[in-house]
Tab-separated table of C-alpha atoms in Angstrom:
chain	number	residue	atom	x	y	z
H	1	MET	CA	7.745	17.353	29.512
H	2	VAL	CA	4.388	17.478	27.726
H	3	GLU	CA	2.002	20.078	29.153
H	4	ILE	CA	-1.628	20.482	28.030
H	5	GLY	CA	-3.598	23.402	29.387
H	6	THR	CA	-7.339	23.789	29.777
H	7	PRO	CA	-9.135	24.323	26.436
H	8	PHE	CA	-9.913	27.943	25.481
H	9	THR	CA	-7.317	29.354	27.889
H	10	PRO	CA	-3.920	30.877	27.010
H	11	ARG	CA	-2.156	27.602	27.842
H	12	GLY	CA	-4.667	25.384	26.067
H	13	ARG	CA	-3.657	23.502	22.926
H	14	LYS	CA	-5.353	23.769	19.539
H	15	ALA	CA	-5.325	21.449	16.524
H	16	LEU	CA	-6.279	22.431	12.985
H	17	LEU	CA	-7.648	19.359	11.233
H	18	LEU	CA	-7.203	19.567	7.452
H	19	GLY	CA	-9.881	17.147	6.306
H	20	SER	CA	-13.037	16.185	8.172
H	21	GLY	CA	-14.071	12.776	6.839
H	22	GLU	CA	-14.590	9.593	8.821
H	23	LEU	CA	-10.895	9.212	9.641
H	24	GLY	CA	-10.653	12.843	10.701
H	25	LYS	CA	-13.691	12.386	12.922
H	26	GLU	CA	-11.976	9.664	14.932
H	27	VAL	CA	-8.816	11.780	15.191
H	28	ALA	CA	-10.891	14.721	16.467
H	29	ILE	CA	-12.477	12.505	19.129
H	30	GLU	CA	-9.069	11.281	20.288
H	31	LEU	CA	-7.661	14.826	20.395
H	32	GLN	CA	-10.536	15.924	22.586
H	33	ARG	CA	-9.909	13.039	24.966
H	34	TYR	CA	-6.646	14.836	25.771
H	35	GLY	CA	-8.267	18.237	26.098
H	36	ILE	CA	-7.195	19.584	22.710
H	37	GLU	CA	-9.390	22.202	21.040
H	38	VAL	CA	-10.212	21.057	17.498
H	39	VAL	CA	-10.981	23.246	14.487
H	40	ALA	CA	-12.105	21.080	11.554
H	41	LEU	CA	-11.718	22.131	7.903
H	42	ASP	CA	-13.217	20.640	4.769
H	43	LYS	CA	-14.568	21.754	1.408
H	44	TYR	CA	-18.201	21.036	2.345
H	45	PRO	CA	-20.329	21.753	5.444
H	46	ASN	CA	-21.381	19.159	8.023
H	47	ALA	CA	-18.520	16.795	7.243
H	48	PRO	CA	-18.178	13.983	9.843
H	49	ALA	CA	-15.387	15.539	11.947
H	50	MET	CA	-17.286	18.826	12.049
H	51	HIS	CA	-19.972	17.056	14.115
H	52	VAL	CA	-17.561	16.613	17.025
H	53	ALA	CA	-15.072	19.484	16.561
H	54	ASN	CA	-15.245	22.640	18.646
H	55	ARG	CA	-15.522	24.720	15.496
H	56	SER	CA	-15.495	24.171	11.761
H	57	ILE	CA	-14.556	26.089	8.616
H	58	VAL	CA	-15.615	25.325	5.053
H	59	VAL	CA	-12.748	26.005	2.648
H	60	SER	CA	-10.913	24.456	-0.278
H	61	MET	CA	-7.611	23.342	1.193
H	62	LEU	CA	-6.080	23.536	-2.282
H	63	ASP	CA	-6.398	27.321	-1.866
H	64	GLY	CA	-3.034	28.145	-0.321
H	65	GLU	CA	-3.857	31.772	0.457
H	66	ALA	CA	-7.073	30.824	2.255
H	67	LEU	CA	-5.274	28.085	4.186
H	68	ARG	CA	-2.512	30.458	5.280
H	69	LYS	CA	-5.060	33.040	6.436
H	70	ILE	CA	-6.831	30.446	8.589
H	71	VAL	CA	-3.561	29.268	10.146
H	72	GLU	CA	-2.514	32.819	10.974
H	73	GLU	CA	-5.916	33.595	12.499
H	74	GLU	CA	-6.296	30.346	14.460
H	75	ARG	CA	-2.629	29.974	15.478
H	76	PRO	CA	-2.849	26.181	16.027
H	77	ASP	CA	-0.292	24.156	17.963
H	78	TYR	CA	-0.781	21.282	15.530
H	79	ILE	CA	-1.669	21.325	11.822
H	80	ILE	CA	-2.910	17.803	11.020
H	81	PRO	CA	-3.477	16.883	7.347
H	82	GLU	CA	-6.102	14.152	7.038
H	83	ILE	CA	-6.635	14.171	3.256
H	84	GLU	CA	-4.444	14.439	0.145
H	85	ALA	CA	-6.076	17.449	-1.558
H	86	ILE	CA	-4.100	20.140	0.282
H	87	ALA	CA	-1.886	23.026	-0.858
H	88	THR	CA	1.306	21.268	0.224
H	89	LYS	CA	3.518	24.123	-0.979
H	90	THR	CA	1.798	26.365	1.563
H	91	LEU	CA	2.287	23.740	4.296
H	92	ILE	CA	6.009	23.628	3.539
H	93	GLU	CA	6.216	27.427	3.752
H	94	LEU	CA	4.283	27.448	7.038
H	95	GLU	CA	6.525	24.776	8.528
H	96	LYS	CA	9.632	26.783	7.621
H	97	GLU	CA	8.066	29.703	9.477
H	98	GLY	CA	7.753	27.584	12.631
H	99	TRP	CA	4.271	26.074	12.431
H	100	ASN	CA	3.981	22.416	13.490
H	101	VAL	CA	2.721	20.181	10.638
H	102	VAL	CA	2.028	16.523	11.527
H	103	PRO	CA	4.057	14.466	10.896
H	104	THR	CA	5.956	16.941	8.679
H	105	ALA	CA	5.060	19.115	5.690
H	106	ARG	CA	7.661	17.247	3.648
H	107	ALA	CA	6.022	13.901	4.457
H	108	THR	CA	2.642	15.288	3.404
H	109	PHE	CA	4.067	16.625	0.140
H	110	ILE	CA	6.027	13.496	-0.778
H	111	THR	CA	3.254	11.011	-0.028
H	112	MET	CA	0.586	13.075	-1.785
H	113	ASN	CA	2.595	12.812	-4.998
H	114	ARG	CA	3.283	9.316	-6.337
H	115	ARG	CA	6.290	10.612	-8.268
H	116	GLU	CA	7.928	11.851	-5.079
H	117	ILE	CA	7.245	8.790	-2.918
H	118	ARG	CA	8.412	6.378	-5.624
H	119	ASN	CA	11.598	8.366	-6.153
H	120	LEU	CA	12.235	8.365	-2.405
H	121	ALA	CA	11.537	4.650	-1.965
H	122	ALA	CA	12.941	3.150	-5.164
H	123	VAL	CA	15.694	5.589	-6.143
H	124	GLU	CA	16.978	7.107	-2.906
H	125	LEU	CA	16.364	4.224	-0.480
H	126	GLY	CA	16.607	1.277	-2.876
H	127	VAL	CA	13.360	-0.293	-1.649
H	128	PRO	CA	11.791	-2.982	-3.905
H	129	THR	CA	8.778	-1.616	-5.829
H	130	SER	CA	6.781	-2.596	-8.894
H	131	PRO	CA	8.189	-1.460	-12.273
H	132	PHE	CA	6.952	2.070	-13.032
H	133	GLU	CA	7.113	4.933	-15.493
H	134	PHE	CA	5.788	8.480	-15.186
H	135	ALA	CA	4.125	10.425	-17.971
H	136	ASP	CA	3.194	14.109	-18.146
H	137	THR	CA	1.498	14.000	-21.557
H	138	GLU	CA	-0.666	11.528	-23.428
H	139	GLU	CA	2.189	10.871	-25.835
H	140	GLU	CA	4.529	10.043	-22.949
H	141	TYR	CA	1.791	7.908	-21.413
H	142	LEU	CA	1.436	5.755	-24.541
H	143	GLU	CA	5.198	5.244	-24.581
H	144	ALA	CA	5.173	4.349	-20.860
H	145	VAL	CA	2.544	1.672	-21.461
H	146	LYS	CA	4.778	0.192	-24.182
H	147	GLN	CA	7.750	0.197	-21.812
H	148	ILE	CA	5.884	-1.371	-18.870
H	149	GLY	CA	3.690	-3.682	-20.923
H	150	ILE	CA	0.131	-4.935	-20.503
H	151	PRO	CA	-1.378	-5.707	-18.037
H	152	CYS	CA	-0.538	-2.549	-16.122
H	153	VAL	CA	-2.116	-0.179	-13.604
H	154	VAL	CA	-2.620	3.506	-14.446
H	155	LYS	CA	-3.056	6.086	-11.674
H	156	PRO	CA	-2.981	9.877	-11.431
H	157	VAL	CA	0.216	11.010	-9.745
H	158	MET	CA	-1.979	12.836	-7.225
H	159	SER	CA	-5.010	10.845	-6.052
H	160	SER	CA	-6.215	8.450	-3.355
H	161	SER	CA	-8.874	5.799	-2.615
H	162	GLY	CA	-8.784	4.539	-6.189
H	163	HIS	CA	-9.870	7.835	-7.763
H	164	GLY	CA	-8.802	7.885	-11.416
H	165	GLN	CA	-7.212	4.434	-11.223
H	166	SER	CA	-7.553	1.783	-13.940
H	167	LEU	CA	-6.319	-1.732	-14.549
H	168	VAL	CA	-5.422	-2.080	-18.214
H	169	ARG	CA	-5.777	-5.701	-19.311
H	170	GLU	CA	-5.795	-5.171	-23.083
H	171	GLN	CA	-4.790	-2.550	-25.645
H	172	SER	CA	-8.369	-1.374	-26.204
H	173	GLN	CA	-8.471	-0.043	-22.594
H	174	VAL	CA	-5.380	2.188	-22.861
H	175	ALA	CA	-7.154	5.348	-24.080
H	176	ASP	CA	-9.960	5.040	-21.517
H	177	ALA	CA	-7.417	4.645	-18.709
H	178	TRP	CA	-5.775	7.941	-19.681
H	179	ARG	CA	-9.128	9.746	-19.631
H	180	GLU	CA	-10.040	8.218	-16.274
H	181	ALA	CA	-6.746	9.366	-14.773
H	182	GLN	CA	-7.239	12.906	-16.050
H	183	GLU	CA	-10.756	13.130	-14.644
H	184	GLY	CA	-10.118	11.374	-11.328
H	185	GLY	CA	-7.015	13.116	-9.985
H	186	ARG	CA	-7.337	14.918	-6.639
H	187	ALA	CA	-5.867	18.099	-8.058
H	188	GLY	CA	-7.326	17.845	-11.567
H	189	GLY	CA	-5.697	16.411	-14.689
H	190	GLY	CA	-1.967	15.971	-15.029
H	191	ALA	CA	0.814	13.433	-14.721
H	192	VAL	CA	0.174	9.705	-14.340
H	193	ILE	CA	2.139	6.708	-13.149
H	194	VAL	CA	2.057	3.472	-15.137
H	195	GLU	CA	2.883	0.497	-12.920
H	196	GLY	CA	3.717	-3.022	-13.954
H	197	PHE	CA	1.118	-5.488	-12.733
H	198	VAL	CA	2.558	-7.298	-9.711
H	199	ASP	CA	1.905	-11.006	-9.234
H	200	PHE	CA	1.264	-11.124	-5.491
H	201	ASP	CA	-0.337	-13.476	-2.982
H	202	TYR	CA	-1.950	-10.704	-0.922
H	203	GLU	CA	-1.659	-7.042	0.065
H	204	ILE	CA	-1.118	-5.645	3.526
H	205	THR	CA	-1.193	-2.340	5.336
H	206	LEU	CA	1.476	-2.168	8.025
H	207	LEU	CA	0.505	0.603	10.440
H	208	THR	CA	3.802	2.096	11.561
H	209	VAL	CA	3.984	4.553	14.462
H	210	ARG	CA	6.872	6.974	14.921
H	211	HIS	CA	6.756	8.336	18.458
H	212	ALA	CA	8.952	9.743	21.207
H	213	GLY	CA	10.040	6.247	22.249
H	214	GLY	CA	10.943	4.993	18.762
H	215	THR	CA	9.041	3.133	16.022
H	216	SER	CA	6.280	0.599	16.728
H	217	PHE	CA	4.149	-1.601	14.482
H	218	CYS	CA	0.601	-2.902	14.598
H	219	GLU	CA	-0.220	-6.430	13.500
H	220	PRO	CA	-0.344	-6.591	9.665
H	221	ILE	CA	-3.714	-5.801	8.105
H	222	GLY	CA	-4.950	-7.682	5.058
H	223	HIS	CA	-7.485	-5.998	2.817
H	224	TYR	CA	-9.688	-6.388	-0.204
H	225	GLN	CA	-10.067	-3.474	-2.605
H	226	LYS	CA	-12.352	-2.830	-5.540
H	227	ASN	CA	-11.234	-0.289	-8.144
H	228	GLY	CA	-8.520	0.786	-5.716
H	229	ASP	CA	-10.965	1.561	-2.900
H	230	TYR	CA	-11.061	-0.288	0.430
H	231	GLN	CA	-13.972	-2.701	0.885
H	232	ARG	CA	-12.914	-5.018	3.718
H	233	SER	CA	-9.907	-5.430	6.007
H	234	TRP	CA	-8.834	-7.990	8.575
H	235	GLN	CA	-6.162	-8.304	11.228
H	236	PRO	CA	-3.833	-10.076	11.507
H	237	GLN	CA	-2.997	-11.039	7.948
H	238	PRO	CA	-1.255	-14.443	8.136
H	239	MET	CA	2.271	-14.149	6.726
H	240	SER	CA	5.693	-15.666	7.203
H	241	ALA	CA	7.984	-14.330	9.907
H	242	LYS	CA	10.558	-13.519	7.218
H	243	ALA	CA	8.111	-11.465	5.145
H	244	LEU	CA	6.875	-9.606	8.233
H	245	GLU	CA	10.438	-8.784	9.265
H	246	LYS	CA	11.195	-7.448	5.773
H	247	ALA	CA	8.007	-5.340	5.781
H	248	ARG	CA	8.893	-3.832	9.148
H	249	GLU	CA	12.438	-3.062	8.005
H	250	ILE	CA	11.200	-1.292	4.863
H	251	ALA	CA	8.447	0.570	6.734
H	252	ALA	CA	10.928	1.797	9.343
H	253	LYS	CA	13.345	2.863	6.597
H	254	VAL	CA	10.799	4.838	4.558
H	255	THR	CA	9.001	6.456	7.502
H	256	GLY	CA	12.363	7.292	9.057
H	257	ALA	CA	13.316	9.154	5.882
H	258	LEU	CA	10.051	11.116	6.064
H	259	GLY	CA	10.464	11.955	9.757
H	260	GLY	CA	8.075	13.395	12.318
H	261	TYR	CA	5.748	11.750	14.814
H	262	GLY	CA	2.471	10.044	13.929
H	263	ILE	CA	1.039	6.958	12.306
H	264	PHE	CA	1.864	5.908	8.743
H	265	GLY	CA	-0.157	3.453	6.672
H	266	VAL	CA	2.492	1.585	4.652
H	267	GLU	CA	1.114	-0.653	1.898
H	268	PHE	CA	2.914	-3.708	0.528
H	269	PHE	CA	2.432	-6.486	-2.011
H	270	ILE	CA	3.516	-9.860	-0.609
H	271	LYS	CA	4.623	-12.848	-2.698
H	272	GLY	CA	5.870	-15.690	-0.522
H	273	ASP	CA	8.701	-14.148	1.478
H	274	ASP	CA	9.154	-11.290	-1.010
H	275	VAL	CA	7.928	-7.834	0.023
H	276	ILE	CA	7.239	-5.079	-2.516
H	277	PHE	CA	6.569	-1.511	-1.397
H	278	SER	CA	3.382	-0.015	-2.888
H	279	GLU	CA	2.251	3.244	-1.265
H	280	LEU	CA	2.233	5.158	1.998
H	281	SER	CA	0.007	7.666	3.787
H	282	PRO	CA	1.311	9.782	6.700
H	283	ARG	CA	-1.965	9.551	8.607
H	284	PRO	CA	-4.544	6.952	9.695
H	285	HIS	CA	-5.465	4.560	6.897
H	286	ASP	CA	-8.962	3.467	5.856
H	287	THR	CA	-8.022	-0.219	6.113
H	288	GLY	CA	-6.922	0.539	9.676
H	289	MET	CA	-10.498	1.135	10.824
H	290	VAL	CA	-10.362	-2.507	11.928
H	291	THR	CA	-8.221	-1.296	14.846
H	292	LEU	CA	-11.335	0.329	16.321
H	293	ILE	CA	-12.206	-3.160	17.563
H	294	SER	CA	-8.926	-5.133	17.394
H	295	GLN	CA	-6.591	-3.107	19.635
H	296	HIS	CA	-6.651	-1.279	22.967
H	297	LEU	CA	-5.201	1.737	21.127
H	298	SER	CA	-6.765	2.259	17.686
H	299	GLU	CA	-4.748	3.784	14.860
H	300	PHE	CA	-6.400	7.097	15.747
H	301	SER	CA	-5.371	6.836	19.400
H	302	LEU	CA	-1.834	5.991	18.326
H	303	HIS	CA	-1.684	8.930	15.926
H	304	VAL	CA	-2.758	11.397	18.585
H	305	ARG	CA	-0.485	9.994	21.297
H	306	ALA	CA	2.454	10.163	18.914
H	307	LEU	CA	1.833	13.730	17.699
H	308	LEU	CA	1.374	14.933	21.292
H	309	GLY	CA	4.724	13.407	22.255
H	310	LEU	CA	3.123	10.936	24.674
H	311	PRO	CA	4.527	7.430	25.283
H	312	ILE	CA	3.358	4.282	23.502
H	313	PRO	CA	4.883	1.508	25.633
H	314	GLU	CA	2.815	-1.239	23.989
H	315	ILE	CA	0.144	-1.884	21.377
H	316	LYS	CA	-2.088	-4.559	22.814
H	317	PHE	CA	-3.791	-6.660	20.143
H	318	TYR	CA	-7.027	-8.278	21.287
H	319	GLY	CA	-7.448	-10.932	18.592
H	320	PRO	CA	-8.652	-11.713	15.032
H	321	SER	CA	-10.908	-8.920	13.751
H	322	ALA	CA	-12.389	-7.574	10.525
H	323	SER	CA	-14.023	-4.460	9.082
H	324	ARG	CA	-16.442	-3.989	6.186
H	325	ALA	CA	-17.255	-0.701	4.481
H	326	LEU	CA	-20.959	0.157	4.379
H	327	LEU	CA	-21.601	1.623	0.942
H	328	ALA	CA	-24.487	3.632	-0.465
H	329	GLU	CA	-25.577	4.347	-4.032
H	330	GLY	CA	-27.749	7.227	-5.182
H	331	ASN	CA	-28.026	10.988	-5.186
H	332	SER	CA	-29.615	12.456	-2.083
H	333	SER	CA	-29.141	14.081	1.320
H	334	ASP	CA	-31.973	11.974	2.773
H	335	ILE	CA	-30.126	8.880	4.020
H	336	VAL	CA	-31.547	6.416	6.546
H	337	PHE	CA	-29.860	3.376	8.128
H	338	SER	CA	-31.841	0.347	9.311
H	339	GLY	CA	-31.199	-3.232	10.337
H	340	MET	CA	-28.901	-2.319	13.229
H	341	GLU	CA	-30.873	-4.339	15.805
H	342	GLU	CA	-30.399	-7.594	13.911
H	343	ALA	CA	-26.831	-6.919	12.783
H	344	LEU	CA	-25.590	-5.942	16.231
H	345	SER	CA	-27.268	-8.927	17.855
H	346	ILE	CA	-24.460	-11.023	16.358
H	347	PRO	CA	-21.890	-11.453	19.171
H	348	GLY	CA	-18.615	-9.586	18.685
H	349	THR	CA	-19.943	-6.960	16.272
H	350	ASP	CA	-19.893	-3.176	16.361
H	351	MET	CA	-20.343	-0.403	13.805
H	352	ARG	CA	-19.808	3.273	13.068
H	353	ILE	CA	-22.145	5.529	11.073
H	354	PHE	CA	-20.051	8.372	9.668
H	355	GLY	CA	-22.852	10.921	9.340
H	356	LYS	CA	-21.893	12.143	5.869
H	357	PRO	CA	-24.490	14.679	4.729
H	358	GLU	CA	-25.141	13.356	1.235
H	359	VAL	CA	-24.484	10.710	-1.378
H	360	LYS	CA	-23.599	11.554	-4.953
H	361	GLY	CA	-23.237	8.308	-6.856
H	362	HIS	CA	-21.176	5.950	-4.688
H	363	ARG	CA	-20.005	6.694	-1.152
H	364	ARG	CA	-18.713	4.984	1.984
H	365	MET	CA	-21.192	5.852	4.738
H	366	GLY	CA	-20.208	3.615	7.636
H	367	VAL	CA	-18.191	0.613	8.722
H	368	MET	CA	-19.117	-2.704	10.301
H	369	LEU	CA	-16.651	-4.261	12.752
H	370	ALA	CA	-16.356	-7.785	14.139
H	371	THR	CA	-14.122	-10.050	16.182
H	372	GLY	CA	-13.882	-13.795	15.688
H	373	SER	CA	-12.175	-16.991	16.768
H	374	ASP	CA	-9.870	-16.633	13.756
H	375	VAL	CA	-9.565	-14.324	10.737
H	376	GLN	CA	-11.976	-16.348	8.604
H	377	ASP	CA	-14.587	-16.317	11.357
H	378	ALA	CA	-14.202	-12.539	11.830
H	379	CYS	CA	-14.514	-11.933	8.067
H	380	GLU	CA	-17.592	-14.141	7.753
H	381	LYS	CA	-19.192	-12.473	10.748
H	382	VAL	CA	-18.549	-8.934	9.493
H	383	GLU	CA	-19.922	-9.781	6.041
H	384	LYS	CA	-23.036	-11.312	7.557
H	385	ALA	CA	-23.644	-8.269	9.753
H	386	ALA	CA	-22.935	-5.776	6.953
H	387	ALA	CA	-25.392	-7.547	4.629
H	388	ILE	CA	-28.157	-6.964	7.147
H	389	ILE	CA	-27.659	-3.192	7.223
H	390	ASN	CA	-29.833	-1.298	4.772
H	391	ILE	CA	-28.929	2.229	3.676
H	392	ASP	CA	-31.972	3.871	2.136
H	393	VAL	CA	-31.064	6.771	-0.139
H	394	LYS	CA	-34.342	8.576	-0.832
């Protein structure tokens, strides 16, 4: 039986949120709906989740000693990683000592490291993936490119949201791709993965929820990325029943091997009825922000219900929907949104402003949401509304 006491009392529950971006903010809101005290961590002050958390701490989560000290002082019931740049070795040690890491410390470690998740999926589980080679040095990297061939995709072993990623279309781009991977990795320079370029019809994110009642799936989410970073997503992505069944089978297999309760964003390449596993995150996914308008339980609601051990008897899908990232360019902490009156006058639209404190170069600052009569209508509507929004970076 799940019991949740009153916040700030001996029987109250506490969650330590490791990462306080826009996804963490929605998780914090959902936790508080169930009376959970939230302590939000990030490497910079005034991160989005810190706006709604009960308390916040600024710390580098790659600092294992600092992270351990915070856990021992706060004594959380749930440790919830929401980003990749975390001292996963420390999380594994803490879990062995009895602390509750969501979904598991092992899942966080494996999915943060492309070497580990590929070995699990392709080698241990025999799941179809793109051809790949790993390289720890520049010399090994050059040999890996020869083995895989051009075109190929080069990524740091430890990164996310397209950081350090390059598409190599010709030999002249090989050296630059290595430098980009070394500079863009979440944990600094290091190993890279060289992937064969996959000829696919479209990509999907299949949000997969492991919970007390079993494993459930959201409708497949299609998405458009630029330089590996999410720009727009829509739900449902039209696909054959056979391909969807294969995707669900693979997602259940991989997430089952990782274990724990929570939502997993499982990414696939789809070619006809063929399904190729790409990547996985053991937490809400940026493309899944479309569920803020498409479902009665968003991916954030599902994540929190699952980690609390609460039932998820159904995931009610409302209808065709789309999301569009609202991006800003510049270098400032003086950021002003306008155009909301006109954009939100379009029927079926909604938006979120993340409240990030500054822009340095290029940054996702909000998301536009829309429903439509079909996927194309939802996508056209969300693009129209997003184009109206102006983000002034002084």
